[in-house]
């Protein structure tokens, strides 16, 4: 009797373990403080319950049973699976890995966006003043947040937090603002029809974090594309520059004798009339002091820039670029070359095999010039898909081997030239024959001309043919010459402040044989806008400025069937295929029988 009573006492005593565990959990959860008392109850309950289980199994020989061993194996396997799943979940939370299997990478940030967010100089907060949290917008913001801990976002109900809404000047639901320090900027207003745009968010983010503003001048006065909205205008391109933190202004070199000192880039967009010699000279001087120039020259025009282009090894071909490859595929005419091949250059590095097209374009001829590095940007397809047509009056465009040029054709080129400032110790040009100059003197023919010697940089041919009397440069026949008699060379004069402040710099030039691609309506098509904006960004020499981001559009994979095709599909799927399966089943049954 005493042994039985003792066993019952131990049995009831072990029930105290679960009771103590329940007390400890209740105390901790209610007080939300896991102090000494809840932990004591929990530890005591776990110890008592464990001892009870061990004692009970010892008394009943429970461990030696087959069912116990099977149950234990199942329990261990279950715990192992749970542990593996927990570990995977932990790693997935800490190390975010995801795969975007869409063809156009619709759910992946562009490289420009990732690069910009990863090098944020200070924390940035995105405020979305909306009560509805669209999954697509949240996914985009989370993609940004994964790139850097300095990027945060938050959805705000303007009615619930009116003070914050008033601080930002919120007027309607759906307004998205960026805040960094004491700077705030409206990104866009989202609604059911317009979701949050990566292009706008990255552009505004770049503007907010970049304190520098580059000045871009657009040449006017020769029939160039107008900057305000209108027919064949480039107002969308100008707006795109503004979105990327560029400040744009028109420039008339007929009124000012030189390019302003604050010009980061000068754009010459489709001039219909020739420039004056003084204007060409001003552009040459601008390049010679480390400037950057974008030339977009259409066919059937002569902007009188041959002397400038000759120094860089570029010649404008007067023929018309013809491409018949895009006529049947995308509906483009033969006079609008479709480009899918791009050079290895920062302007086009992310283009892949994307499309851009250039209605009414002229080819470019590139020749090697010492000190100038040229990279073709845009190339058409090889012949017979493209060629340069010389007969522009013919109604039928066809290749003529005697006059036309076989493709591929170069429609755009990017060029760089290192600039070395002219020192005061440069030998003075002597009217008498001089001995063979040293390599240093030969290589340092100053690309930054003195104010008294307005000639352009001599070409290599001119350098090698130095005459005993070289006060004027024959390399620039179209350059304006001063009224000073050529027999009296100018004495050395102190350099201008701009030239004296220059160290070794680099001049950049982009030449495109077309300006139509950047006009309103075409600017937003395919990669046309990216070619323009990336060219200006590269020319501005702002290394921190991200290049243009092209919009991601899902490709239309829908199959359009005619009535006959649809009926055939229905007949084959509902009648033919089931009958074939039934026949195979009957044959197999018959053979087995």
JSON list of N, CA, C and O in Angstrom, two decimals, residues 70-121:
[
{"chain": "A", "resi": 70, "resn": "UNK", "atom": "N", "xyz": [9.57, 4.19, -32.72]},
{"chain": "A", "resi": 70, "resn": "UNK", "atom": "CA", "xyz": [9.02, 4.75, -33.96]},
{"chain": "A", "resi": 70, "resn": "UNK", "atom": "C", "xyz": [8.55, 6.19, -33.75]},
{"chain": "A", "resi": 70, "resn": "UNK", "atom": "O", "xyz": [8.78, 7.07, -34.59]},
{"chain": "A", "resi": 71, "resn": "UNK", "atom": "N", "xyz": [7.89, 6.41, -32.62]},
{"chain": "A", "resi": 71, "resn": "UNK", "atom": "CA", "xyz": [7.43, 7.77, -32.33]},
{"chain": "A", "resi": 71, "resn": "UNK", "atom": "C", "xyz": [8.59, 8.74, -32.15]},
{"chain": "A", "resi": 71, "resn": "UNK", "atom": "O", "xyz": [8.52, 9.90, -32.58]},
{"chain": "A", "resi": 72, "resn": "UNK", "atom": "N", "xyz": [9.66, 8.25, -31.49]},
{"chain": "A", "resi": 72, "resn": "UNK", "atom": "CA", "xyz": [10.83, 9.10, -31.29]},
{"chain": "A", "resi": 72, "resn": "UNK", "atom": "C", "xyz": [11.48, 9.46, -32.62]},
{"chain": "A", "resi": 72, "resn": "UNK", "atom": "O", "xyz": [11.88, 10.61, -32.86]},
{"chain": "A", "resi": 73, "resn": "UNK", "atom": "N", "xyz": [11.60, 8.47, -33.51]},
{"chain": "A", "resi": 73, "resn": "UNK", "atom": "CA", "xyz": [12.18, 8.75, -34.84]},
{"chain": "A", "resi": 73, "resn": "UNK", "atom": "C", "xyz": [11.34, 9.77, -35.60]},
{"chain": "A", "resi": 73, "resn": "UNK", "atom": "O", "xyz": [11.87, 10.68, -36.25]},
{"chain": "A", "resi": 74, "resn": "UNK", "atom": "N", "xyz": [10.01, 9.61, -35.51]},
{"chain": "A", "resi": 74, "resn": "UNK", "atom": "CA", "xyz": [9.13, 10.57, -36.18]},
{"chain": "A", "resi": 74, "resn": "UNK", "atom": "C", "xyz": [9.27, 11.97, -35.58]},
{"chain": "A", "resi": 74, "resn": "UNK", "atom": "O", "xyz": [9.29, 12.97, -36.30]},
{"chain": "A", "resi": 75, "resn": "UNK", "atom": "N", "xyz": [9.38, 12.02, -34.24]},
{"chain": "A", "resi": 75, "resn": "UNK", "atom": "CA", "xyz": [9.53, 13.32, -33.57]},
{"chain": "A", "resi": 75, "resn": "UNK", "atom": "C", "xyz": [10.85, 13.98, -33.95]},
{"chain": "A", "resi": 75, "resn": "UNK", "atom": "O", "xyz": [10.89, 15.19, -34.23]},
{"chain": "A", "resi": 76, "resn": "UNK", "atom": "N", "xyz": [11.93, 13.18, -33.97]},
{"chain": "A", "resi": 76, "resn": "UNK", "atom": "CA", "xyz": [13.24, 13.74, -34.34]},
{"chain": "A", "resi": 76, "resn": "UNK", "atom": "C", "xyz": [13.23, 14.24, -35.78]},
{"chain": "A", "resi": 76, "resn": "UNK", "atom": "O", "xyz": [13.75, 15.32, -36.10]},
{"chain": "A", "resi": 77, "resn": "UNK", "atom": "N", "xyz": [12.61, 13.46, -36.68]},
{"chain": "A", "resi": 77, "resn": "UNK", "atom": "CA", "xyz": [12.53, 13.88, -38.08]},
{"chain": "A", "resi": 77, "resn": "UNK", "atom": "C", "xyz": [11.72, 15.16, -38.22]},
{"chain": "A", "resi": 77, "resn": "UNK", "atom": "O", "xyz": [12.09, 16.07, -38.99]},
{"chain": "A", "resi": 78, "resn": "UNK", "atom": "N", "xyz": [10.62, 15.25, -37.48]},
{"chain": "A", "resi": 78, "resn": "UNK", "atom": "CA", "xyz": [9.79, 16.46, -37.54]},
{"chain": "A", "resi": 78, "resn": "UNK", "atom": "C", "xyz": [10.55, 17.67, -37.03]},
{"chain": "A", "resi": 78, "resn": "UNK", "atom": "O", "xyz": [10.52, 18.76, -37.63]},
{"chain": "A", "resi": 79, "resn": "UNK", "atom": "N", "xyz": [11.25, 17.50, -35.89]},
{"chain": "A", "resi": 79, "resn": "UNK", "atom": "CA", "xyz": [12.04, 18.61, -35.35]},
{"chain": "A", "resi": 79, "resn": "UNK", "atom": "C", "xyz": [13.16, 19.03, -36.30]},
{"chain": "A", "resi": 79, "resn": "UNK", "atom": "O", "xyz": [13.47, 20.21, -36.43]},
{"chain": "A", "resi": 80, "resn": "UNK", "atom": "N", "xyz": [13.77, 18.03, -36.97]},
{"chain": "A", "resi": 80, "resn": "UNK", "atom": "CA", "xyz": [14.83, 18.35, -37.93]},
{"chain": "A", "resi": 80, "resn": "UNK", "atom": "C", "xyz": [14.29, 19.17, -39.10]},
{"chain": "A", "resi": 80, "resn": "UNK", "atom": "O", "xyz": [14.91, 20.14, -39.54]},
{"chain": "A", "resi": 81, "resn": "UNK", "atom": "N", "xyz": [13.10, 18.76, -39.60]},
{"chain": "A", "resi": 81, "resn": "UNK", "atom": "CA", "xyz": [12.49, 19.51, -40.72]},
{"chain": "A", "resi": 81, "resn": "UNK", "atom": "C", "xyz": [12.16, 20.93, -40.28]},
{"chain": "A", "resi": 81, "resn": "UNK", "atom": "O", "xyz": [12.41, 21.91, -41.00]},
{"chain": "A", "resi": 82, "resn": "UNK", "atom": "N", "xyz": [11.59, 21.06, -39.06]},
{"chain": "A", "resi": 82, "resn": "UNK", "atom": "CA", "xyz": [11.26, 22.39, -38.57]},
{"chain": "A", "resi": 82, "resn": "UNK", "atom": "C", "xyz": [12.52, 23.24, -38.40]},
{"chain": "A", "resi": 82, "resn": "UNK", "atom": "O", "xyz": [12.51, 24.45, -38.69]},
{"chain": "A", "resi": 83, "resn": "UNK", "atom": "N", "xyz": [13.60, 22.62, -37.92]},
{"chain": "A", "resi": 83, "resn": "UNK", "atom": "CA", "xyz": [14.85, 23.36, -37.75]},
{"chain": "A", "resi": 83, "resn": "UNK", "atom": "C", "xyz": [15.40, 23.82, -39.10]},
{"chain": "A", "resi": 83, "resn": "UNK", "atom": "O", "xyz": [15.89, 24.95, -39.24]},
{"chain": "A", "resi": 84, "resn": "UNK", "atom": "N", "xyz": [15.33, 22.94, -40.11]},
{"chain": "A", "resi": 84, "resn": "UNK", "atom": "CA", "xyz": [15.81, 23.31, -41.44]},
{"chain": "A", "resi": 84, "resn": "UNK", "atom": "C", "xyz": [14.99, 24.45, -42.01]},
{"chain": "A", "resi": 84, "resn": "UNK", "atom": "O", "xyz": [15.52, 25.42, -42.57]},
{"chain": "A", "resi": 85, "resn": "UNK", "atom": "N", "xyz": [13.65, 24.33, -41.88]},
{"chain": "A", "resi": 85, "resn": "UNK", "atom": "CA", "xyz": [12.78, 25.40, -42.38]},
{"chain": "A", "resi": 85, "resn": "UNK", "atom": "C", "xyz": [13.04, 26.71, -41.66]},
{"chain": "A", "resi": 85, "resn": "UNK", "atom": "O", "xyz": [13.05, 27.79, -42.26]},
{"chain": "A", "resi": 86, "resn": "UNK", "atom": "N", "xyz": [13.25, 26.62, -40.34]},
{"chain": "A", "resi": 86, "resn": "UNK", "atom": "CA", "xyz": [13.55, 27.84, -39.58]},
{"chain": "A", "resi": 86, "resn": "UNK", "atom": "C", "xyz": [14.86, 28.47, -40.01]},
{"chain": "A", "resi": 86, "resn": "UNK", "atom": "O", "xyz": [14.97, 29.69, -40.11]},
{"chain": "A", "resi": 87, "resn": "UNK", "atom": "N", "xyz": [15.87, 27.61, -40.28]},
{"chain": "A", "resi": 87, "resn": "UNK", "atom": "CA", "xyz": [17.16, 28.13, -40.73]},
{"chain": "A", "resi": 87, "resn": "UNK", "atom": "C", "xyz": [17.04, 28.79, -42.09]},
{"chain": "A", "resi": 87, "resn": "UNK", "atom": "O", "xyz": [17.62, 29.87, -42.33]},
{"chain": "A", "resi": 88, "resn": "UNK", "atom": "N", "xyz": [16.28, 28.15, -43.01]},
{"chain": "A", "resi": 88, "resn": "UNK", "atom": "CA", "xyz": [16.08, 28.73, -44.33]},
{"chain": "A", "resi": 88, "resn": "UNK", "atom": "C", "xyz": [15.35, 30.07, -44.21]},
{"chain": "A", "resi": 88, "resn": "UNK", "atom": "O", "xyz": [15.70, 31.05, -44.89]},
{"chain": "A", "resi": 89, "resn": "UNK", "atom": "N", "xyz": [14.35, 30.13, -43.34]},
{"chain": "A", "resi": 89, "resn": "UNK", "atom": "CA", "xyz": [13.61, 31.37, -43.15]},
{"chain": "A", "resi": 89, "resn": "UNK", "atom": "C", "xyz": [14.51, 32.47, -42.58]},
{"chain": "A", "resi": 89, "resn": "UNK", "atom": "O", "xyz": [14.43, 33.64, -42.98]},
{"chain": "A", "resi": 90, "resn": "UNK", "atom": "N", "xyz": [15.38, 32.09, -41.64]},
{"chain": "A", "resi": 90, "resn": "UNK", "atom": "CA", "xyz": [16.31, 33.05, -41.05]},
{"chain": "A", "resi": 90, "resn": "UNK", "atom": "C", "xyz": [17.28, 33.58, -42.11]},
{"chain": "A", "resi": 90, "resn": "UNK", "atom": "O", "xyz": [17.51, 34.80, -42.20]},
{"chain": "A", "resi": 91, "resn": "UNK", "atom": "N", "xyz": [17.85, 32.67, -42.92]},
{"chain": "A", "resi": 91, "resn": "UNK", "atom": "CA", "xyz": [18.78, 33.11, -43.96]},
{"chain": "A", "resi": 91, "resn": "UNK", "atom": "C", "xyz": [18.06, 33.96, -45.01]},
{"chain": "A", "resi": 91, "resn": "UNK", "atom": "O", "xyz": [18.63, 34.93, -45.52]},
{"chain": "A", "resi": 92, "resn": "UNK", "atom": "N", "xyz": [16.81, 33.57, -45.33]},
{"chain": "A", "resi": 92, "resn": "UNK", "atom": "CA", "xyz": [16.06, 34.35, -46.31]},
{"chain": "A", "resi": 92, "resn": "UNK", "atom": "C", "xyz": [15.74, 35.75, -45.82]},
{"chain": "A", "resi": 92, "resn": "UNK", "atom": "O", "xyz": [15.67, 36.69, -46.60]},
{"chain": "A", "resi": 93, "resn": "UNK", "atom": "N", "xyz": [15.54, 35.89, -44.49]},
{"chain": "A", "resi": 93, "resn": "UNK", "atom": "CA", "xyz": [15.26, 37.22, -43.93]},
{"chain": "A", "resi": 93, "resn": "UNK", "atom": "C", "xyz": [16.52, 38.07, -43.86]},
{"chain": "A", "resi": 93, "resn": "UNK", "atom": "O", "xyz": [16.49, 39.27, -44.15]},
{"chain": "A", "resi": 94, "resn": "UNK", "atom": "N", "xyz": [17.63, 37.43, -43.51]},
{"chain": "A", "resi": 94, "resn": "UNK", "atom": "CA", "xyz": [18.86, 38.19, -43.34]},
{"chain": "A", "resi": 94, "resn": "UNK", "atom": "C", "xyz": [19.58, 38.45, -44.67]},
{"chain": "A", "resi": 94, "resn": "UNK", "atom": "O", "xyz": [20.14, 39.52, -44.87]},
{"chain": "A", "resi": 95, "resn": "UNK", "atom": "N", "xyz": [19.58, 37.46, -45.54]},
{"chain": "A", "resi": 95, "resn": "UNK", "atom": "CA", "xyz": [20.24, 37.59, -46.84]},
{"chain": "A", "resi": 95, "resn": "UNK", "atom": "C", "xyz": [19.18, 37.46, -47.92]},
{"chain": "A", "resi": 95, "resn": "UNK", "atom": "O", "xyz": [18.75, 36.35, -48.25]},
{"chain": "A", "resi": 96, "resn": "UNK", "atom": "N", "xyz": [18.78, 38.62, -48.47]},
{"chain": "A", "resi": 96, "resn": "UNK", "atom": "CA", "xyz": [17.66, 38.63, -49.41]},
{"chain": "A", "resi": 96, "resn": "UNK", "atom": "C", "xyz": [18.13, 38.18, -50.79]},
{"chain": "A", "resi": 96, "resn": "UNK", "atom": "O", "xyz": [18.96, 38.82, -51.41]},
{"chain": "A", "resi": 97, "resn": "UNK", "atom": "N", "xyz": [17.61, 37.07, -51.25]},
{"chain": "A", "resi": 97, "resn": "UNK", "atom": "CA", "xyz": [17.89, 36.56, -52.58]},
{"chain": "A", "resi": 97, "resn": "UNK", "atom": "C", "xyz": [16.58, 36.39, -53.33]},
{"chain": "A", "resi": 97, "resn": "UNK", "atom": "O", "xyz": [15.63, 35.82, -52.80]},
{"chain": "A", "resi": 98, "resn": "UNK", "atom": "N", "xyz": [16.54, 36.93, -54.54]},
{"chain": "A", "resi": 98, "resn": "UNK", "atom": "CA", "xyz": [15.34, 36.80, -55.35]},
{"chain": "A", "resi": 98, "resn": "UNK", "atom": "C", "xyz": [15.75, 36.72, -56.80]},
{"chain": "A", "resi": 98, "resn": "UNK", "atom": "O", "xyz": [16.79, 37.25, -57.20]},
{"chain": "A", "resi": 99, "resn": "UNK", "atom": "N", "xyz": [14.94, 36.07, -57.59]},
{"chain": "A", "resi": 99, "resn": "UNK", "atom": "CA", "xyz": [15.21, 35.91, -59.02]},
{"chain": "A", "resi": 99, "resn": "UNK", "atom": "C", "xyz": [14.05, 36.49, -59.82]},
{"chain": "A", "resi": 99, "resn": "UNK", "atom": "O", "xyz": [12.89, 36.15, -59.58]},
{"chain": "A", "resi": 100, "resn": "UNK", "atom": "N", "xyz": [14.39, 37.39, -60.73]},
{"chain": "A", "resi": 100, "resn": "UNK", "atom": "CA", "xyz": [13.39, 38.00, -61.60]},
{"chain": "A", "resi": 100, "resn": "UNK", "atom": "C", "xyz": [13.44, 37.25, -62.93]},
{"chain": "A", "resi": 100, "resn": "UNK", "atom": "O", "xyz": [14.38, 37.40, -63.72]},
{"chain": "A", "resi": 101, "resn": "UNK", "atom": "N", "xyz": [12.44, 36.43, -63.19]},
{"chain": "A", "resi": 101, "resn": "UNK", "atom": "CA", "xyz": [12.43, 35.59, -64.38]},
{"chain": "A", "resi": 101, "resn": "UNK", "atom": "C", "xyz": [11.71, 36.24, -65.56]},
{"chain": "A", "resi": 101, "resn": "UNK", "atom": "O", "xyz": [11.58, 35.63, -66.62]},
{"chain": "A", "resi": 102, "resn": "UNK", "atom": "N", "xyz": [11.23, 37.48, -65.39]},
{"chain": "A", "resi": 102, "resn": "UNK", "atom": "CA", "xyz": [10.58, 38.16, -66.50]},
{"chain": "A", "resi": 102, "resn": "UNK", "atom": "C", "xyz": [11.62, 38.57, -67.54]},
{"chain": "A", "resi": 102, "resn": "UNK", "atom": "O", "xyz": [12.76, 38.89, -67.19]},
{"chain": "A", "resi": 103, "resn": "UNK", "atom": "N", "xyz": [11.23, 38.54, -68.80]},
{"chain": "A", "resi": 103, "resn": "UNK", "atom": "CA", "xyz": [12.18, 38.82, -69.88]},
{"chain": "A", "resi": 103, "resn": "UNK", "atom": "C", "xyz": [12.74, 40.23, -69.81]},
{"chain": "A", "resi": 103, "resn": "UNK", "atom": "O", "xyz": [13.92, 40.46, -70.05]},
{"chain": "A", "resi": 104, "resn": "UNK", "atom": "N", "xyz": [11.88, 41.19, -69.49]},
{"chain": "A", "resi": 104, "resn": "UNK", "atom": "CA", "xyz": [12.31, 42.59, -69.43]},
{"chain": "A", "resi": 104, "resn": "UNK", "atom": "C", "xyz": [12.76, 43.02, -68.04]},
{"chain": "A", "resi": 104, "resn": "UNK", "atom": "O", "xyz": [12.96, 44.21, -67.80]},
{"chain": "A", "resi": 105, "resn": "UNK", "atom": "N", "xyz": [12.92, 42.06, -67.09]},
{"chain": "A", "resi": 105, "resn": "UNK", "atom": "CA", "xyz": [13.34, 42.36, -65.72]},
{"chain": "A", "resi": 105, "resn": "UNK", "atom": "C", "xyz": [12.46, 43.45, -65.11]},
{"chain": "A", "resi": 105, "resn": "UNK", "atom": "O", "xyz": [12.92, 44.48, -64.62]},
{"chain": "A", "resi": 106, "resn": "UNK", "atom": "N", "xyz": [11.14, 43.19, -65.14]},
{"chain": "A", "resi": 106, "resn": "UNK", "atom": "CA", "xyz": [10.17, 44.19, -64.70]},
{"chain": "A", "resi": 106, "resn": "UNK", "atom": "C", "xyz": [10.25, 44.47, -63.21]},
{"chain": "A", "resi": 106, "resn": "UNK", "atom": "O", "xyz": [9.87, 45.54, -62.76]},
{"chain": "A", "resi": 107, "resn": "UNK", "atom": "N", "xyz": [10.72, 43.49, -62.43]},
{"chain": "A", "resi": 107, "resn": "UNK", "atom": "CA", "xyz": [10.72, 43.63, -60.98]},
{"chain": "A", "resi": 107, "resn": "UNK", "atom": "C", "xyz": [12.13, 43.81, -60.41]},
{"chain": "A", "resi": 107, "resn": "UNK", "atom": "O", "xyz": [12.36, 43.52, -59.24]},
{"chain": "A", "resi": 108, "resn": "UNK", "atom": "N", "xyz": [13.05, 44.26, -61.24]},
{"chain": "A", "resi": 108, "resn": "UNK", "atom": "CA", "xyz": [14.43, 44.48, -60.82]},
{"chain": "A", "resi": 108, "resn": "UNK", "atom": "C", "xyz": [14.81, 45.92, -61.11]},
{"chain": "A", "resi": 108, "resn": "UNK", "atom": "O", "xyz": [14.50, 46.45, -62.18]},
{"chain": "A", "resi": 109, "resn": "UNK", "atom": "N", "xyz": [15.47, 46.56, -60.14]},
{"chain": "A", "resi": 109, "resn": "UNK", "atom": "CA", "xyz": [15.91, 47.94, -60.34]},
{"chain": "A", "resi": 109, "resn": "UNK", "atom": "C", "xyz": [16.98, 48.01, -61.42]},
{"chain": "A", "resi": 109, "resn": "UNK", "atom": "O", "xyz": [17.79, 47.09, -61.59]},
{"chain": "A", "resi": 110, "resn": "UNK", "atom": "N", "xyz": [16.97, 49.11, -62.13]},
{"chain": "A", "resi": 110, "resn": "UNK", "atom": "CA", "xyz": [17.99, 49.35, -63.15]},
{"chain": "A", "resi": 110, "resn": "UNK", "atom": "C", "xyz": [19.35, 49.53, -62.47]},
{"chain": "A", "resi": 110, "resn": "UNK", "atom": "O", "xyz": [19.44, 49.96, -61.31]},
{"chain": "A", "resi": 111, "resn": "UNK", "atom": "N", "xyz": [20.44, 49.20, -63.16]},
{"chain": "A", "resi": 111, "resn": "UNK", "atom": "CA", "xyz": [21.77, 49.37, -62.55]},
{"chain": "A", "resi": 111, "resn": "UNK", "atom": "C", "xyz": [22.02, 50.80, -62.08]},
{"chain": "A", "resi": 111, "resn": "UNK", "atom": "O", "xyz": [22.69, 51.01, -61.06]},
{"chain": "A", "resi": 112, "resn": "UNK", "atom": "N", "xyz": [21.49, 51.80, -62.80]},
{"chain": "A", "resi": 112, "resn": "UNK", "atom": "CA", "xyz": [21.69, 53.19, -62.39]},
{"chain": "A", "resi": 112, "resn": "UNK", "atom": "C", "xyz": [21.03, 53.46, -61.04]},
{"chain": "A", "resi": 112, "resn": "UNK", "atom": "O", "xyz": [21.60, 54.16, -60.19]},
{"chain": "A", "resi": 113, "resn": "UNK", "atom": "N", "xyz": [19.85, 52.90, -60.82]},
{"chain": "A", "resi": 113, "resn": "UNK", "atom": "CA", "xyz": [19.15, 53.10, -59.55]},
{"chain": "A", "resi": 113, "resn": "UNK", "atom": "C", "xyz": [19.90, 52.43, -58.40]},
{"chain": "A", "resi": 113, "resn": "UNK", "atom": "O", "xyz": [20.07, 53.02, -57.32]},
{"chain": "A", "resi": 114, "resn": "UNK", "atom": "N", "xyz": [20.34, 51.21, -58.63]},
{"chain": "A", "resi": 114, "resn": "UNK", "atom": "CA", "xyz": [21.07, 50.49, -57.57]},
{"chain": "A", "resi": 114, "resn": "UNK", "atom": "C", "xyz": [22.35, 51.22, -57.20]},
{"chain": "A", "resi": 114, "resn": "UNK", "atom": "O", "xyz": [22.68, 51.36, -56.02]},
{"chain": "A", "resi": 115, "resn": "UNK", "atom": "N", "xyz": [23.08, 51.68, -58.21]},
{"chain": "A", "resi": 115, "resn": "UNK", "atom": "CA", "xyz": [24.34, 52.38, -57.94]},
{"chain": "A", "resi": 115, "resn": "UNK", "atom": "C", "xyz": [24.10, 53.66, -57.16]},
{"chain": "A", "resi": 115, "resn": "UNK", "atom": "O", "xyz": [24.85, 53.98, -56.23]},
{"chain": "A", "resi": 116, "resn": "UNK", "atom": "N", "xyz": [23.05, 54.39, -57.51]},
{"chain": "A", "resi": 116, "resn": "UNK", "atom": "CA", "xyz": [22.77, 55.66, -56.84]},
{"chain": "A", "resi": 116, "resn": "UNK", "atom": "C", "xyz": [22.39, 55.44, -55.38]},
{"chain": "A", "resi": 116, "resn": "UNK", "atom": "O", "xyz": [22.86, 56.16, -54.49]},
{"chain": "A", "resi": 117, "resn": "UNK", "atom": "N", "xyz": [21.55, 54.44, -55.10]},
{"chain": "A", "resi": 117, "resn": "UNK", "atom": "CA", "xyz": [21.09, 54.21, -53.73]},
{"chain": "A", "resi": 117, "resn": "UNK", "atom": "C", "xyz": [22.22, 53.68, -52.86]},
{"chain": "A", "resi": 117, "resn": "UNK", "atom": "O", "xyz": [22.32, 54.01, -51.68]},
{"chain": "A", "resi": 118, "resn": "UNK", "atom": "N", "xyz": [23.07, 52.86, -53.42]},
{"chain": "A", "resi": 118, "resn": "UNK", "atom": "CA", "xyz": [24.15, 52.26, -52.62]},
{"chain": "A", "resi": 118, "resn": "UNK", "atom": "C", "xyz": [25.17, 53.28, -52.14]},
{"chain": "A", "resi": 118, "resn": "UNK", "atom": "O", "xyz": [25.85, 53.06, -51.14]},
{"chain": "A", "resi": 119, "resn": "UNK", "atom": "N", "xyz": [25.30, 54.40, -52.84]},
{"chain": "A", "resi": 119, "resn": "UNK", "atom": "CA", "xyz": [26.30, 55.41, -52.46]},
{"chain": "A", "resi": 119, "resn": "UNK", "atom": "C", "xyz": [25.63, 56.67, -51.93]},
{"chain": "A", "resi": 119, "resn": "UNK", "atom": "O", "xyz": [26.18, 57.76, -52.04]},
{"chain": "A", "resi": 120, "resn": "UNK", "atom": "N", "xyz": [24.43, 56.52, -51.34]},
{"chain": "A", "resi": 120, "resn": "UNK", "atom": "CA", "xyz": [23.75, 57.69, -50.78]},
{"chain": "A", "resi": 120, "resn": "UNK", "atom": "C", "xyz": [24.62, 58.35, -49.71]},
{"chain": "A", "resi": 120, "resn": "UNK", "atom": "O", "xyz": [25.07, 57.68, -48.78]},
{"chain": "A", "resi": 121, "resn": "UNK", "atom": "N", "xyz": [24.85, 59.65, -49.83]},
{"chain": "A", "resi": 121, "resn": "UNK", "atom": "CA", "xyz": [25.71, 60.31, -48.83]},
{"chain": "A", "resi": 121, "resn": "UNK", "atom": "C", "xyz": [25.01, 60.52, -47.50]},
{"chain": "A", "resi": 121, "resn": "UNK", "atom": "O", "xyz": [25.68, 60.69, -46.47]}
]
